């Protein structure tokens, strides 16, 4: 029996175009704002598949077919999500995320998709909790960045 090998990407959505727009808030709060409720996992997957198809053509589309791409965790409050990808095509998805420049909904805000970490599912869930907790306490050093 052969085990299917998968990778998980912990991705953070950042909003750098909003910098300097709110002088009463620190820049770290402005860039890490919550994501709109219009964005759901299905729309996000459609956007990632469309960007992969536009960058890599039929090869990129074929690499993501057959359940090779899914979202395991999505949080509007922290603007983070965990993608499950087959090990052979995680670099295609990472590249597509790098080239995406807006949220894949109607009239989506400009944003940056930052891949925080690539790992296994157990490690990704642990890091997503640590990452969201440390976003609230900016002075704490992330334990996995040592």
XYZ file of C-alpha atoms in Angstrom:
146
model
C 0.000 0.000 0.000
C 1.313 3.417 -0.927
C 0.793 6.423 1.278
C -0.362 9.619 -0.406
C 2.077 12.358 0.455
C 0.683 15.800 1.063
C 1.916 19.204 2.127
C 0.111 21.881 4.075
C 0.679 25.601 3.583
C -0.151 28.067 6.330
C -1.087 31.268 4.469
C -1.721 34.765 5.827
C -3.643 37.433 3.891
C -2.091 40.898 4.293
C -3.445 44.271 3.192
C -0.448 46.545 2.459
C -2.478 49.090 0.431
C -4.195 50.173 3.634
C -0.905 51.359 5.214
C -0.967 55.011 6.208
C -4.723 55.314 5.758
C -5.531 55.160 9.489
C -3.289 57.355 11.593
C -4.978 56.348 14.853
C -3.938 52.669 14.450
C -0.456 51.120 14.264
C 0.603 49.802 10.858
C 0.730 46.218 12.126
C -2.982 46.378 12.964
C -3.900 47.940 9.625
C -1.992 45.390 7.528
C -3.399 42.417 9.530
C -7.075 43.323 9.364
C -9.845 40.705 9.212
C -10.919 39.342 5.850
C -14.332 40.155 4.395
C -17.160 37.723 5.079
C -17.795 37.408 1.326
C -14.667 35.292 1.003
C -15.392 31.633 1.642
C -13.186 28.552 1.098
C -14.886 27.678 -2.202
C -14.241 31.143 -3.664
C -10.656 31.021 -2.448
C -10.095 27.639 -4.107
C -11.607 28.918 -7.367
C -9.248 31.892 -7.276
C -6.198 29.718 -6.618
C -7.160 27.303 -9.403
C -7.756 30.193 -11.827
C -4.401 31.789 -11.009
C -2.615 28.435 -11.369
C -4.294 27.889 -14.742
C -3.321 31.363 -15.970
C 0.310 30.889 -14.893
C 0.892 27.243 -15.832
C -1.846 26.507 -18.372
C -3.114 22.965 -18.798
C -0.267 21.527 -16.745
C -1.237 23.636 -13.716
C -4.929 22.870 -14.122
C -4.276 19.149 -14.389
C -1.983 19.118 -11.364
C -4.764 20.475 -9.132
C -7.612 18.277 -10.406
C -8.916 15.259 -8.567
C -9.011 16.606 -5.036
C -5.358 17.603 -4.865
C -6.256 20.981 -3.352
C -8.457 21.722 -0.345
C -8.732 24.151 2.540
C -8.489 22.532 5.960
C -8.825 25.687 8.070
C -10.008 29.209 7.289
C -10.383 32.123 9.704
C -11.899 35.469 8.778
C -10.776 37.042 12.050
C -7.070 36.270 11.652
C -7.031 36.177 7.811
C -5.245 32.833 7.825
C -5.944 29.539 6.113
C -4.340 26.126 5.716
C -4.184 24.548 2.264
C -3.771 20.808 1.691
C -1.884 20.051 -1.520
C -0.261 16.999 -3.012
C 3.479 17.036 -2.489
C 4.206 17.069 -6.192
C 2.298 20.299 -6.860
C 2.694 22.447 -3.746
C 5.247 24.694 -5.465
C 2.774 25.494 -8.244
C 0.206 26.596 -5.676
C 2.807 28.584 -3.724
C 3.732 30.427 -6.926
C 0.088 31.102 -7.741
C -0.460 32.523 -4.248
C 2.544 34.789 -4.733
C 1.069 36.210 -7.933
C -2.457 36.704 -6.585
C -2.954 40.403 -5.851
C -6.565 40.683 -4.706
C -9.172 38.710 -2.829
C -11.022 36.435 -5.312
C -14.501 37.920 -4.762
C -16.411 40.597 -6.633
C -14.693 43.971 -6.080
C -12.066 42.285 -3.894
C -9.591 44.431 -1.996
C -5.928 44.406 -3.038
C -3.948 42.051 -0.833
C -0.864 39.884 -0.555
C -0.993 36.153 0.149
C 2.021 35.342 2.309
C 2.956 31.701 2.850
C 4.027 31.604 6.473
C 5.082 27.970 6.625
C 5.049 24.633 4.783
C 4.568 21.569 6.963
C 2.538 18.535 8.022
C -1.062 18.812 9.274
C -0.237 18.400 12.951
C 2.431 21.083 12.811
C 0.227 23.409 10.740
C -2.627 23.330 13.256
C -0.224 23.973 16.118
C 1.442 26.848 14.292
C -1.848 28.442 13.274
C -2.847 28.638 16.952
C 0.574 29.989 17.950
C 0.550 32.453 15.072
C -2.909 33.815 15.905
C -2.087 34.108 19.617
C 1.166 35.937 18.925
C -0.581 38.360 16.589
C -2.506 39.591 19.594
C 0.667 39.889 21.681
C 3.188 41.468 19.325
C 6.018 41.534 21.900
C 6.149 37.755 22.194
C 8.709 36.009 20.011
C 7.320 33.194 17.903
C 8.590 29.895 19.260
C 9.056 28.345 15.811
C 11.181 31.262 14.545
C 14.122 30.551 16.841
